[in-house]
């Protein structure tokens, strides 16, 4: 199991993302406590759950390849641009490098 570190815009460690080839994964905080899980869903969508498997939101791929993160109320929490490998919040403010959408959704 290879955990990819998650950093904010100041390169501070926020946690780790353990993403598997099938699209599923686990999100950990900086102390390796489980924050949530990502499970592939229908089409271009994935469900995000907390450590107790409560539904927290979803991640959907848009037509241009950008991933959009939604909370449980289907409000946008952020965007991930795979071309630049950067994540932005709902107001397009830079959050950090890498796909931080599961972390953004699970922290809410």
mmCIF file of N, CA, C and O in Angstrom:
data_model
loop_
_atom_site.group_PDB
_atom_site.id
_atom_site.type_symbol
_atom_site.label_atom_id
_atom_site.label_comp_id
_atom_site.label_asym_id
_atom_site.label_seq_id
_atom_site.Cartn_x
_atom_site.Cartn_y
_atom_site.Cartn_z
ATOM 1 N N UNK A 1 0.858 -1.171 0.000
ATOM 2 C CA UNK A 1 0.000 0.000 0.000
ATOM 3 C C UNK A 1 0.899 1.227 0.000
ATOM 4 O O UNK A 1 1.737 1.407 0.856
ATOM 5 N N UNK A 2 0.723 2.083 -0.984
ATOM 6 C CA UNK A 2 1.528 3.283 -1.122
ATOM 7 C C UNK A 2 0.675 4.515 -0.865
ATOM 8 O O UNK A 2 -0.269 4.777 -1.606
ATOM 9 N N UNK A 3 0.994 5.255 0.174
ATOM 10 C CA UNK A 3 0.220 6.445 0.519
ATOM 11 C C UNK A 3 0.888 7.678 -0.075
ATOM 12 O O UNK A 3 2.053 7.940 0.186
ATOM 13 N N UNK A 4 0.116 8.440 -0.864
ATOM 14 C CA UNK A 4 0.633 9.662 -1.473
ATOM 15 C C UNK A 4 0.371 10.817 -0.509
ATOM 16 O O UNK A 4 -0.756 11.035 -0.070
ATOM 17 N N UNK A 5 1.410 11.593 -0.151
ATOM 18 C CA UNK A 5 1.201 12.715 0.757
ATOM 19 C C UNK A 5 0.329 13.806 0.136
ATOM 20 O O UNK A 5 0.352 14.022 -1.073
ATOM 21 N N UNK A 6 -0.465 14.468 0.970
ATOM 22 C CA UNK A 6 -1.326 15.574 0.561
ATOM 23 C C UNK A 6 -0.786 16.839 1.215
ATOM 24 O O UNK A 6 -0.644 16.893 2.440
ATOM 25 N N UNK A 7 -0.478 17.862 0.394
ATOM 26 C CA UNK A 7 0.075 19.115 0.894
ATOM 27 C C UNK A 7 -0.851 20.281 0.572
ATOM 28 O O UNK A 7 -1.539 20.260 -0.436
ATOM 29 N N UNK A 8 -0.840 21.306 1.410
ATOM 30 C CA UNK A 8 -1.586 22.523 1.098
ATOM 31 C C UNK A 8 -0.708 23.451 0.271
ATOM 32 O O UNK A 8 0.395 23.080 -0.142
ATOM 33 N N UNK A 9 -1.195 24.670 0.024
ATOM 34 C CA UNK A 9 -0.464 25.604 -0.830
ATOM 35 C C UNK A 9 0.879 26.033 -0.244
ATOM 36 O O UNK A 9 1.762 26.482 -0.963
ATOM 37 N N UNK A 10 1.061 25.885 1.069
ATOM 38 C CA UNK A 10 2.342 26.216 1.718
ATOM 39 C C UNK A 10 3.219 24.987 1.887
ATOM 40 O O UNK A 10 4.207 25.032 2.608
ATOM 41 N N UNK A 11 2.825 23.895 1.264
ATOM 42 C CA UNK A 11 3.541 22.622 1.322
ATOM 43 C C UNK A 11 3.575 22.032 2.726
ATOM 44 O O UNK A 11 4.484 21.308 3.086
ATOM 45 N N UNK A 12 2.553 22.343 3.549
ATOM 46 C CA UNK A 12 2.410 21.681 4.848
ATOM 47 C C UNK A 12 1.665 20.375 4.626
ATOM 48 O O UNK A 12 0.706 20.321 3.866
ATOM 49 N N UNK A 13 2.096 19.334 5.321
ATOM 50 C CA UNK A 13 1.466 18.027 5.182
ATOM 51 C C UNK A 13 0.078 18.037 5.808
ATOM 52 O O UNK A 13 -0.079 18.370 6.982
ATOM 53 N N UNK A 14 -0.943 17.685 5.014
ATOM 54 C CA UNK A 14 -2.316 17.603 5.506
ATOM 55 C C UNK A 14 -2.716 16.173 5.819
ATOM 56 O O UNK A 14 -3.528 15.924 6.702
ATOM 57 N N UNK A 15 -2.177 15.241 5.078
ATOM 58 C CA UNK A 15 -2.538 13.843 5.246
ATOM 59 C C UNK A 15 -2.016 13.012 4.096
ATOM 60 O O UNK A 15 -1.055 13.393 3.420
ATOM 61 N N UNK A 16 -2.681 11.882 3.874
ATOM 62 C CA UNK A 16 -2.243 10.946 2.843
ATOM 63 C C UNK A 16 -3.445 10.409 2.097
ATOM 64 O O UNK A 16 -4.531 10.258 2.657
ATOM 65 N N UNK A 17 -3.245 10.101 0.819
ATOM 66 C CA UNK A 17 -4.276 9.520 -0.023
ATOM 67 C C UNK A 17 -3.750 8.191 -0.549
ATOM 68 O O UNK A 17 -2.696 8.151 -1.173
ATOM 69 N N UNK A 18 -4.478 7.131 -0.277
ATOM 70 C CA UNK A 18 -4.101 5.802 -0.765
ATOM 71 C C UNK A 18 -5.088 5.407 -1.850
ATOM 72 O O UNK A 18 -6.149 4.868 -1.566
ATOM 73 N N UNK A 19 -4.755 5.753 -3.102
ATOM 74 C CA UNK A 19 -5.659 5.483 -4.225
ATOM 75 C C UNK A 19 -5.235 4.213 -4.934
ATOM 76 O O UNK A 19 -4.069 4.003 -5.234
ATOM 77 N N UNK A 20 -6.212 3.368 -5.226
ATOM 78 C CA UNK A 20 -5.950 2.098 -5.895
ATOM 79 C C UNK A 20 -6.298 2.221 -7.383
ATOM 80 O O UNK A 20 -6.928 3.180 -7.806
ATOM 81 N N UNK A 21 -5.870 1.240 -8.165
ATOM 82 C CA UNK A 21 -6.078 1.284 -9.616
ATOM 83 C C UNK A 21 -7.548 1.261 -10.004
ATOM 84 O O UNK A 21 -7.924 1.783 -11.047
ATOM 85 N N UNK A 22 -8.401 0.673 -9.171
ATOM 86 C CA UNK A 22 -9.826 0.587 -9.512
ATOM 87 C C UNK A 22 -10.584 1.872 -9.183
ATOM 88 O O UNK A 22 -11.788 1.955 -9.377
ATOM 89 N N UNK A 23 -9.884 2.902 -8.692
ATOM 90 C CA UNK A 23 -10.518 4.175 -8.376
ATOM 91 C C UNK A 23 -10.932 4.311 -6.928
ATOM 92 O O UNK A 23 -11.312 5.378 -6.475
ATOM 93 N N UNK A 24 -10.858 3.231 -6.169
ATOM 94 C CA UNK A 24 -11.188 3.315 -4.755
ATOM 95 C C UNK A 24 -9.973 3.832 -3.990
ATOM 96 O O UNK A 24 -8.861 3.873 -4.514
ATOM 97 N N UNK A 25 -10.185 4.233 -2.757
ATOM 98 C CA UNK A 25 -9.063 4.725 -1.980
ATOM 99 C C UNK A 25 -9.460 5.069 -0.561
ATOM 100 O O UNK A 25 -10.633 5.048 -0.196
ATOM 101 N N UNK A 26 -8.446 5.385 0.232
ATOM 102 C CA UNK A 26 -8.629 5.764 1.620
ATOM 103 C C UNK A 26 -7.909 7.077 1.849
ATOM 104 O O UNK A 26 -6.806 7.282 1.351
ATOM 105 N N UNK A 27 -8.534 7.982 2.614
ATOM 106 C CA UNK A 27 -7.942 9.271 2.945
ATOM 107 C C UNK A 27 -7.565 9.241 4.428
ATOM 108 O O UNK A 27 -8.393 8.910 5.280
ATOM 109 N N UNK A 28 -6.297 9.578 4.721
ATOM 110 C CA UNK A 28 -5.784 9.596 6.085
ATOM 111 C C UNK A 28 -5.401 11.023 6.459
ATOM 112 O O UNK A 28 -4.996 11.806 5.605
ATOM 113 N N UNK A 29 -5.482 11.354 7.757
ATOM 114 C CA UNK A 29 -4.948 12.638 8.205
ATOM 115 C C UNK A 29 -3.449 12.481 8.423
ATOM 116 O O UNK A 29 -2.876 11.419 8.170
ATOM 117 N N UNK A 30 -2.789 13.523 8.905
ATOM 118 C CA UNK A 30 -1.325 13.495 9.042
ATOM 119 C C UNK A 30 -0.845 12.517 10.109
ATOM 120 O O UNK A 30 0.325 12.170 10.154
ATOM 121 N N UNK A 31 -1.753 12.060 10.977
ATOM 122 C CA UNK A 31 -1.402 11.086 12.014
ATOM 123 C C UNK A 31 -1.818 9.671 11.621
ATOM 124 O O UNK A 31 -1.881 8.779 12.458
ATOM 125 N N UNK A 32 -2.137 9.454 10.336
ATOM 126 C CA UNK A 32 -2.542 8.168 9.754
ATOM 127 C C UNK A 32 -3.870 7.654 10.291
ATOM 128 O O UNK A 32 -4.145 6.459 10.242
ATOM 129 N N UNK A 33 -4.724 8.539 10.810
ATOM 130 C CA UNK A 33 -6.078 8.139 11.176
ATOM 131 C C UNK A 33 -6.947 8.229 9.926
ATOM 132 O O UNK A 33 -6.830 9.167 9.148
ATOM 133 N N UNK A 34 -7.822 7.265 9.739
ATOM 134 C CA UNK A 34 -8.684 7.247 8.557
ATOM 135 C C UNK A 34 -9.676 8.398 8.631
ATOM 136 O O UNK A 34 -10.369 8.572 9.619
ATOM 137 N N UNK A 35 -9.705 9.212 7.569
ATOM 138 C CA UNK A 35 -10.668 10.315 7.465
ATOM 139 C C UNK A 35 -11.845 9.950 6.582
ATOM 140 O O UNK A 35 -12.929 10.500 6.733
ATOM 141 N N UNK A 36 -11.637 9.055 5.623
ATOM 142 C CA UNK A 36 -12.731 8.689 4.733
ATOM 143 C C UNK A 36 -12.304 7.709 3.659
ATOM 144 O O UNK A 36 -11.133 7.333 3.563
ATOM 145 N N UNK A 37 -13.293 7.317 2.864
ATOM 146 C CA UNK A 37 -13.084 6.349 1.799
ATOM 147 C C UNK A 37 -13.690 6.878 0.499
ATOM 148 O O UNK A 37 -14.684 7.600 0.521
ATOM 149 N N UNK A 38 -13.097 6.482 -0.618
ATOM 150 C CA UNK A 38 -13.617 6.816 -1.944
ATOM 151 C C UNK A 38 -13.925 5.498 -2.640
ATOM 152 O O UNK A 38 -13.072 4.614 -2.710
ATOM 153 N N UNK A 39 -15.167 5.372 -3.142
ATOM 154 C CA UNK A 39 -15.590 4.161 -3.844
ATOM 155 C C UNK A 39 -16.127 4.537 -5.214
ATOM 156 O O UNK A 39 -16.940 5.456 -5.315
ATOM 157 N N UNK A 40 -15.686 3.852 -6.273
ATOM 158 C CA UNK A 40 -16.232 4.133 -7.598
ATOM 159 C C UNK A 40 -17.741 3.914 -7.605
ATOM 160 O O UNK A 40 -18.252 3.031 -6.935
ATOM 161 N N UNK A 41 -18.430 4.744 -8.361
ATOM 162 C CA UNK A 41 -19.886 4.681 -8.426
ATOM 163 C C UNK A 41 -20.283 4.508 -9.882
ATOM 164 O O UNK A 41 -19.563 3.896 -10.649
ATOM 165 N N UNK A 42 -21.381 5.102 -10.278
ATOM 166 C CA UNK A 42 -21.871 4.990 -11.643
ATOM 167 C C UNK A 42 -21.174 5.973 -12.570
ATOM 168 O O UNK A 42 -20.979 7.123 -12.216
ATOM 169 N N UNK A 43 -20.849 5.519 -13.777
ATOM 170 C CA UNK A 43 -20.274 6.392 -14.796
ATOM 171 C C UNK A 43 -18.987 7.053 -14.360
ATOM 172 O O UNK A 43 -18.046 6.392 -13.957
ATOM 173 N N UNK A 44 -18.955 8.379 -14.426
ATOM 174 C CA UNK A 44 -17.763 9.153 -14.078
ATOM 175 C C UNK A 44 -17.885 9.722 -12.672
ATOM 176 O O UNK A 44 -17.524 10.853 -12.417
ATOM 177 N N UNK A 45 -18.385 8.942 -11.745
ATOM 178 C CA UNK A 45 -18.653 9.433 -10.396
ATOM 179 C C UNK A 45 -18.069 8.489 -9.352
ATOM 180 O O UNK A 45 -17.963 7.291 -9.575
ATOM 181 N N UNK A 46 -17.690 9.047 -8.207
ATOM 182 C CA UNK A 46 -17.223 8.271 -7.059
ATOM 183 C C UNK A 46 -17.896 8.804 -5.816
ATOM 184 O O UNK A 46 -18.118 10.006 -5.685
ATOM 185 N N UNK A 47 -18.206 7.908 -4.885
ATOM 186 C CA UNK A 47 -18.803 8.305 -3.609
ATOM 187 C C UNK A 47 -17.712 8.449 -2.563
ATOM 188 O O UNK A 47 -16.755 7.684 -2.540
ATOM 189 N N UNK A 48 -17.874 9.437 -1.675
ATOM 190 C CA UNK A 48 -16.928 9.662 -0.587
ATOM 191 C C UNK A 48 -17.675 9.436 0.718
ATOM 192 O O UNK A 48 -18.739 10.009 0.947
ATOM 193 N N UNK A 49 -17.127 8.567 1.576
ATOM 194 C CA UNK A 49 -17.732 8.284 2.871
ATOM 195 C C UNK A 49 -16.739 8.610 3.977
ATOM 196 O O UNK A 49 -15.532 8.688 3.732
ATOM 197 N N UNK A 50 -17.238 8.791 5.203
ATOM 198 C CA UNK A 50 -16.350 9.028 6.334
ATOM 199 C C UNK A 50 -15.838 7.694 6.872
ATOM 200 O O UNK A 50 -16.116 6.635 6.309
ATOM 201 N N UNK A 51 -15.103 7.738 7.977
ATOM 202 C CA UNK A 51 -14.491 6.536 8.539
ATOM 203 C C UNK A 51 -15.530 5.512 8.992
ATOM 204 O O UNK A 51 -15.240 4.325 9.067
ATOM 205 N N UNK A 52 -16.759 5.961 9.271
ATOM 206 C CA UNK A 52 -17.831 5.055 9.686
ATOM 207 C C UNK A 52 -18.771 4.725 8.530
ATOM 208 O O UNK A 52 -19.876 4.245 8.733
ATOM 209 N N UNK A 53 -18.330 5.022 7.302
ATOM 210 C CA UNK A 53 -19.042 4.753 6.055
ATOM 211 C C UNK A 53 -20.325 5.572 5.913
ATOM 212 O O UNK A 53 -21.234 5.198 5.192
ATOM 213 N N UNK A 54 -20.396 6.715 6.586
ATOM 214 C CA UNK A 54 -21.495 7.657 6.360
ATOM 215 C C UNK A 54 -21.212 8.457 5.100
ATOM 216 O O UNK A 54 -20.077 8.873 4.858
ATOM 217 N N UNK A 55 -22.230 8.675 4.288
ATOM 218 C CA UNK A 55 -22.055 9.390 3.019
ATOM 219 C C UNK A 55 -21.643 10.832 3.275
ATOM 220 O O UNK A 55 -22.269 11.552 4.034
ATOM 221 N N UNK A 56 -20.527 11.274 2.645
ATOM 222 C CA UNK A 56 -20.036 12.649 2.793
ATOM 223 C C UNK A 56 -20.165 13.456 1.519
ATOM 224 O O UNK A 56 -20.187 14.672 1.556
ATOM 225 N N UNK A 57 -20.193 12.803 0.358
ATOM 226 C CA UNK A 57 -20.282 13.534 -0.898
ATOM 227 C C UNK A 57 -19.870 12.673 -2.075
ATOM 228 O O UNK A 57 -19.809 11.457 -1.979
ATOM 229 N N UNK A 58 -19.574 13.346 -3.188
ATOM 230 C CA UNK A 58 -19.202 12.622 -4.401
ATOM 231 C C UNK A 58 -18.194 13.430 -5.212
ATOM 232 O O UNK A 58 -18.032 14.630 -5.008
ATOM 233 N N UNK A 59 -17.542 12.735 -6.120
ATOM 234 C CA UNK A 59 -16.609 13.354 -7.062
ATOM 235 C C UNK A 59 -17.065 12.946 -8.451
ATOM 236 O O UNK A 59 -17.272 11.761 -8.713
ATOM 237 N N UNK A 60 -17.252 13.931 -9.329
ATOM 238 C CA UNK A 60 -17.696 13.658 -10.684
ATOM 239 C C UNK A 60 -16.739 14.292 -11.683
ATOM 240 O O UNK A 60 -16.211 15.373 -11.432
ATOM 241 N N UNK A 61 -16.557 13.610 -12.801
ATOM 242 C CA UNK A 61 -15.689 14.127 -13.852
ATOM 243 C C UNK A 61 -16.521 14.941 -14.831
ATOM 244 O O UNK A 61 -17.553 14.480 -15.319
ATOM 245 N N UNK A 62 -16.074 16.172 -15.117
ATOM 246 C CA UNK A 62 -16.786 17.022 -16.075
ATOM 247 C C UNK A 62 -16.336 16.681 -17.496
ATOM 248 O O UNK A 62 -15.415 15.897 -17.703
ATOM 249 N N UNK A 63 -16.970 17.300 -18.465
ATOM 250 C CA UNK A 63 -16.697 17.008 -19.880
ATOM 251 C C UNK A 63 -15.259 17.316 -20.282
ATOM 252 O O UNK A 63 -14.721 16.717 -21.189
ATOM 253 N N UNK A 64 -14.588 18.265 -19.597
ATOM 254 C CA UNK A 64 -13.221 18.632 -19.967
ATOM 255 C C UNK A 64 -12.160 17.893 -19.158
ATOM 256 O O UNK A 64 -10.985 18.193 -19.255
ATOM 257 N N UNK A 65 -12.570 16.930 -18.341
ATOM 258 C CA UNK A 65 -11.630 16.126 -17.565
ATOM 259 C C UNK A 65 -11.408 16.618 -16.146
ATOM 260 O O UNK A 65 -10.825 15.917 -15.329
ATOM 261 N N UNK A 66 -11.868 17.820 -15.831
ATOM 262 C CA UNK A 66 -11.750 18.344 -14.477
ATOM 263 C C UNK A 66 -12.657 17.557 -13.541
ATOM 264 O O UNK A 66 -13.774 17.210 -13.901
ATOM 265 N N UNK A 67 -12.168 17.263 -12.336
ATOM 266 C CA UNK A 67 -12.983 16.589 -11.336
ATOM 267 C C UNK A 67 -13.628 17.630 -10.443
ATOM 268 O O UNK A 67 -12.986 18.602 -10.040
ATOM 269 N N UNK A 68 -14.900 17.424 -10.122
ATOM 270 C CA UNK A 68 -15.657 18.353 -9.287
ATOM 271 C C UNK A 68 -16.103 17.602 -8.039
ATOM 272 O O UNK A 68 -16.685 16.518 -8.141
ATOM 273 N N UNK A 69 -15.802 18.163 -6.862
ATOM 274 C CA UNK A 69 -16.195 17.551 -5.601
ATOM 275 C C UNK A 69 -17.455 18.194 -5.044
ATOM 276 O O UNK A 69 -17.575 19.420 -5.035
ATOM 277 N N UNK A 70 -18.390 17.355 -4.600
ATOM 278 C CA UNK A 70 -19.654 17.815 -4.025
ATOM 279 C C UNK A 70 -19.799 17.271 -2.611
ATOM 280 O O UNK A 70 -19.398 16.135 -2.343
ATOM 281 N N UNK A 71 -20.397 18.062 -1.714
ATOM 282 C CA UNK A 71 -20.676 17.559 -0.374
ATOM 283 C C UNK A 71 -21.986 16.766 -0.399
ATOM 284 O O UNK A 71 -22.591 16.567 -1.449
ATOM 285 N N UNK A 72 -22.446 16.324 0.778
ATOM 286 C CA UNK A 72 -23.653 15.500 0.859
ATOM 287 C C UNK A 72 -24.902 16.254 0.412
ATOM 288 O O UNK A 72 -25.896 15.637 0.032
ATOM 289 N N UNK A 73 -24.873 17.589 0.443
ATOM 290 C CA UNK A 73 -26.003 18.404 -0.006
ATOM 291 C C UNK A 73 -25.874 18.824 -1.463
ATOM 292 O O UNK A 73 -26.587 19.724 -1.913
ATOM 293 N N UNK A 74 -24.942 18.205 -2.182
ATOM 294 C CA UNK A 74 -24.660 18.458 -3.588
ATOM 295 C C UNK A 74 -24.223 19.907 -3.843
ATOM 296 O O UNK A 74 -24.501 20.493 -4.881
ATOM 297 N N UNK A 75 -23.527 20.481 -2.868
ATOM 298 C CA UNK A 75 -22.908 21.796 -3.035
ATOM 299 C C UNK A 75 -21.450 21.577 -3.440
ATOM 300 O O UNK A 75 -20.763 20.725 -2.867
ATOM 301 N N UNK A 76 -20.961 22.351 -4.394
ATOM 302 C CA UNK A 76 -19.569 22.210 -4.850
ATOM 303 C C UNK A 76 -18.620 22.604 -3.729
ATOM 304 O O UNK A 76 -18.775 23.657 -3.102
ATOM 305 N N UNK A 77 -17.641 21.733 -3.445
ATOM 306 C CA UNK A 77 -16.616 22.050 -2.446
ATOM 307 C C UNK A 77 -15.267 22.325 -3.090
ATOM 308 O O UNK A 77 -14.401 22.940 -2.481
ATOM 309 N N UNK A 78 -15.077 21.862 -4.337
ATOM 310 C CA UNK A 78 -13.801 22.123 -4.984
ATOM 311 C C UNK A 78 -13.680 21.484 -6.352
ATOM 312 O O UNK A 78 -14.563 20.763 -6.808
ATOM 313 N N UNK A 79 -12.530 21.791 -6.968
ATOM 314 C CA UNK A 79 -12.220 21.325 -8.323
ATOM 315 C C UNK A 79 -10.786 20.821 -8.348
ATOM 316 O O UNK A 79 -9.905 21.385 -7.697
ATOM 317 N N UNK A 80 -10.555 19.767 -9.129
ATOM 318 C CA UNK A 80 -9.196 19.262 -9.342
ATOM 319 C C UNK A 80 -8.917 19.259 -10.835
ATOM 320 O O UNK A 80 -9.679 18.689 -11.624
ATOM 321 N N UNK A 81 -7.826 19.912 -11.218
ATOM 322 C CA UNK A 81 -7.409 19.962 -12.618
ATOM 323 C C UNK A 81 -6.252 18.988 -12.808
ATOM 324 O O UNK A 81 -5.133 19.256 -12.356
ATOM 325 N N UNK A 82 -6.481 17.831 -13.458
ATOM 326 C CA UNK A 82 -5.414 16.847 -13.620
ATOM 327 C C UNK A 82 -4.274 17.321 -14.515
ATOM 328 O O UNK A 82 -3.154 16.825 -14.402
ATOM 329 N N UNK A 83 -4.521 18.299 -15.382
ATOM 330 C CA UNK A 83 -3.458 18.790 -16.258
ATOM 331 C C UNK A 83 -2.409 19.577 -15.479
ATOM 332 O O UNK A 83 -1.223 19.524 -15.792
ATOM 333 N N UNK A 84 -2.846 20.327 -14.462
ATOM 334 C CA UNK A 84 -1.911 21.110 -13.646
ATOM 335 C C UNK A 84 -1.608 20.429 -12.318
ATOM 336 O O UNK A 84 -0.732 20.882 -11.588
ATOM 337 N N UNK A 85 -2.340 19.350 -11.998
ATOM 338 C CA UNK A 85 -2.211 18.622 -10.735
ATOM 339 C C UNK A 85 -2.443 19.549 -9.540
ATOM 340 O O UNK A 85 -1.737 19.482 -8.545
ATOM 341 N N UNK A 86 -3.451 20.432 -9.651
ATOM 342 C CA UNK A 86 -3.775 21.392 -8.598
ATOM 343 C C UNK A 86 -5.255 21.297 -8.227
ATOM 344 O O UNK A 86 -6.093 21.029 -9.079
ATOM 345 N N UNK A 87 -5.538 21.531 -6.948
ATOM 346 C CA UNK A 87 -6.911 21.531 -6.447
ATOM 347 C C UNK A 87 -7.287 22.940 -6.024
ATOM 348 O O UNK A 87 -6.474 23.660 -5.446
ATOM 349 N N UNK A 88 -8.536 23.307 -6.319
ATOM 350 C CA UNK A 88 -9.069 24.624 -5.979
ATOM 351 C C UNK A 88 -10.355 24.441 -5.186
ATOM 352 O O UNK A 88 -11.078 23.457 -5.390
ATOM 353 N N UNK A 89 -10.672 25.384 -4.307
ATOM 354 C CA UNK A 89 -11.921 25.292 -3.549
ATOM 355 C C UNK A 89 -13.087 25.769 -4.409
ATOM 356 O O UNK A 89 -12.928 26.061 -5.595
ATOM 357 N N UNK A 90 -14.266 25.880 -3.815
ATOM 358 C CA UNK A 90 -15.476 26.237 -4.563
ATOM 359 C C UNK A 90 -15.409 27.635 -5.159
ATOM 360 O O UNK A 90 -16.097 27.936 -6.127
ATOM 361 N N UNK A 91 -14.558 28.508 -4.594
ATOM 362 C CA UNK A 91 -14.409 29.875 -5.116
ATOM 363 C C UNK A 91 -13.170 30.003 -6.000
ATOM 364 O O UNK A 91 -12.705 31.103 -6.257
ATOM 365 N N UNK A 92 -12.636 28.881 -6.434
ATOM 366 C CA UNK A 92 -11.448 28.807 -7.297
ATOM 367 C C UNK A 92 -10.183 29.347 -6.636
ATOM 368 O O UNK A 92 -9.254 29.780 -7.316
ATOM 369 N N UNK A 93 -10.121 29.304 -5.310
ATOM 370 C CA UNK A 93 -8.888 29.648 -4.600
ATOM 371 C C UNK A 93 -8.009 28.396 -4.551
ATOM 372 O O UNK A 93 -8.496 27.297 -4.270
ATOM 373 N N UNK A 94 -6.724 28.562 -4.797
ATOM 374 C CA UNK A 94 -5.790 27.440 -4.799
ATOM 375 C C UNK A 94 -5.755 26.794 -3.421
ATOM 376 O O UNK A 94 -5.590 27.476 -2.410
ATOM 377 N N UNK A 95 -5.908 25.457 -3.373
ATOM 378 C CA UNK A 95 -5.865 24.717 -2.109
ATOM 379 C C UNK A 95 -4.529 24.003 -1.948
ATOM 380 O O UNK A 95 -3.901 24.066 -0.902
ATOM 381 N N UNK A 96 -4.084 23.310 -2.983
ATOM 382 C CA UNK A 96 -2.832 22.583 -2.891
ATOM 383 C C UNK A 96 -2.563 21.761 -4.133
ATOM 384 O O UNK A 96 -3.314 21.794 -5.111
ATOM 385 N N UNK A 97 -1.473 21.024 -4.081
ATOM 386 C CA UNK A 97 -1.030 20.202 -5.204
ATOM 387 C C UNK A 97 -1.568 18.784 -5.056
ATOM 388 O O UNK A 97 -1.632 18.252 -3.958
ATOM 389 N N UNK A 98 -1.931 18.185 -6.165
ATOM 390 C CA UNK A 98 -2.496 16.838 -6.149
ATOM 391 C C UNK A 98 -4.010 16.887 -6.030
ATOM 392 O O UNK A 98 -4.605 17.954 -5.904
ATOM 393 N N UNK A 99 -4.630 15.722 -6.056
ATOM 394 C CA UNK A 99 -6.081 15.629 -5.951
ATOM 395 C C UNK A 99 -6.481 15.653 -4.475
ATOM 396 O O UNK A 99 -6.411 14.644 -3.785
ATOM 397 N N UNK A 100 -6.922 16.804 -3.992
ATOM 398 C CA UNK A 100 -7.315 16.974 -2.593
ATOM 399 C C UNK A 100 -8.824 16.919 -2.402
ATOM 400 O O UNK A 100 -9.319 17.189 -1.306
ATOM 401 N N UNK A 101 -9.572 16.572 -3.447
ATOM 402 C CA UNK A 101 -11.031 16.559 -3.333
ATOM 403 C C UNK A 101 -11.531 15.617 -2.244
ATOM 404 O O UNK A 101 -12.400 16.006 -1.460
ATOM 405 N N UNK A 102 -11.015 14.372 -2.135
ATOM 406 C CA UNK A 102 -11.501 13.524 -1.036
ATOM 407 C C UNK A 102 -11.243 14.164 0.334
ATOM 408 O O UNK A 102 -12.069 14.082 1.234
ATOM 409 N N UNK A 103 -10.122 14.830 0.477
ATOM 410 C CA UNK A 103 -9.806 15.492 1.747
ATOM 411 C C UNK A 103 -10.747 16.671 1.991
ATOM 412 O O UNK A 103 -11.247 16.840 3.102
ATOM 413 N N UNK A 104 -11.015 17.480 0.954
ATOM 414 C CA UNK A 104 -11.944 18.597 1.095
ATOM 415 C C UNK A 104 -13.340 18.120 1.497
ATOM 416 O O UNK A 104 -13.988 18.722 2.351
ATOM 417 N N UNK A 105 -13.782 17.044 0.878
ATOM 418 C CA UNK A 105 -15.115 16.527 1.170
ATOM 419 C C UNK A 105 -15.154 15.913 2.568
ATOM 420 O O UNK A 105 -16.086 16.176 3.333
ATOM 421 N N UNK A 106 -14.160 15.137 2.933
ATOM 422 C CA UNK A 106 -14.190 14.444 4.220
ATOM 423 C C UNK A 106 -13.976 15.362 5.405
ATOM 424 O O UNK A 106 -14.382 15.039 6.513
ATOM 425 N N UNK A 107 -13.392 16.514 5.209
ATOM 426 C CA UNK A 107 -13.150 17.426 6.337
ATOM 427 C C UNK A 107 -14.400 18.201 6.730
ATOM 428 O O UNK A 107 -14.492 18.739 7.809
ATOM 429 N N UNK A 108 -15.359 18.316 5.785
ATOM 430 C CA UNK A 108 -16.574 19.084 6.007
ATOM 431 C C UNK A 108 -17.383 18.513 7.084
ATOM 432 O O UNK A 108 -18.045 18.983 7.893
#
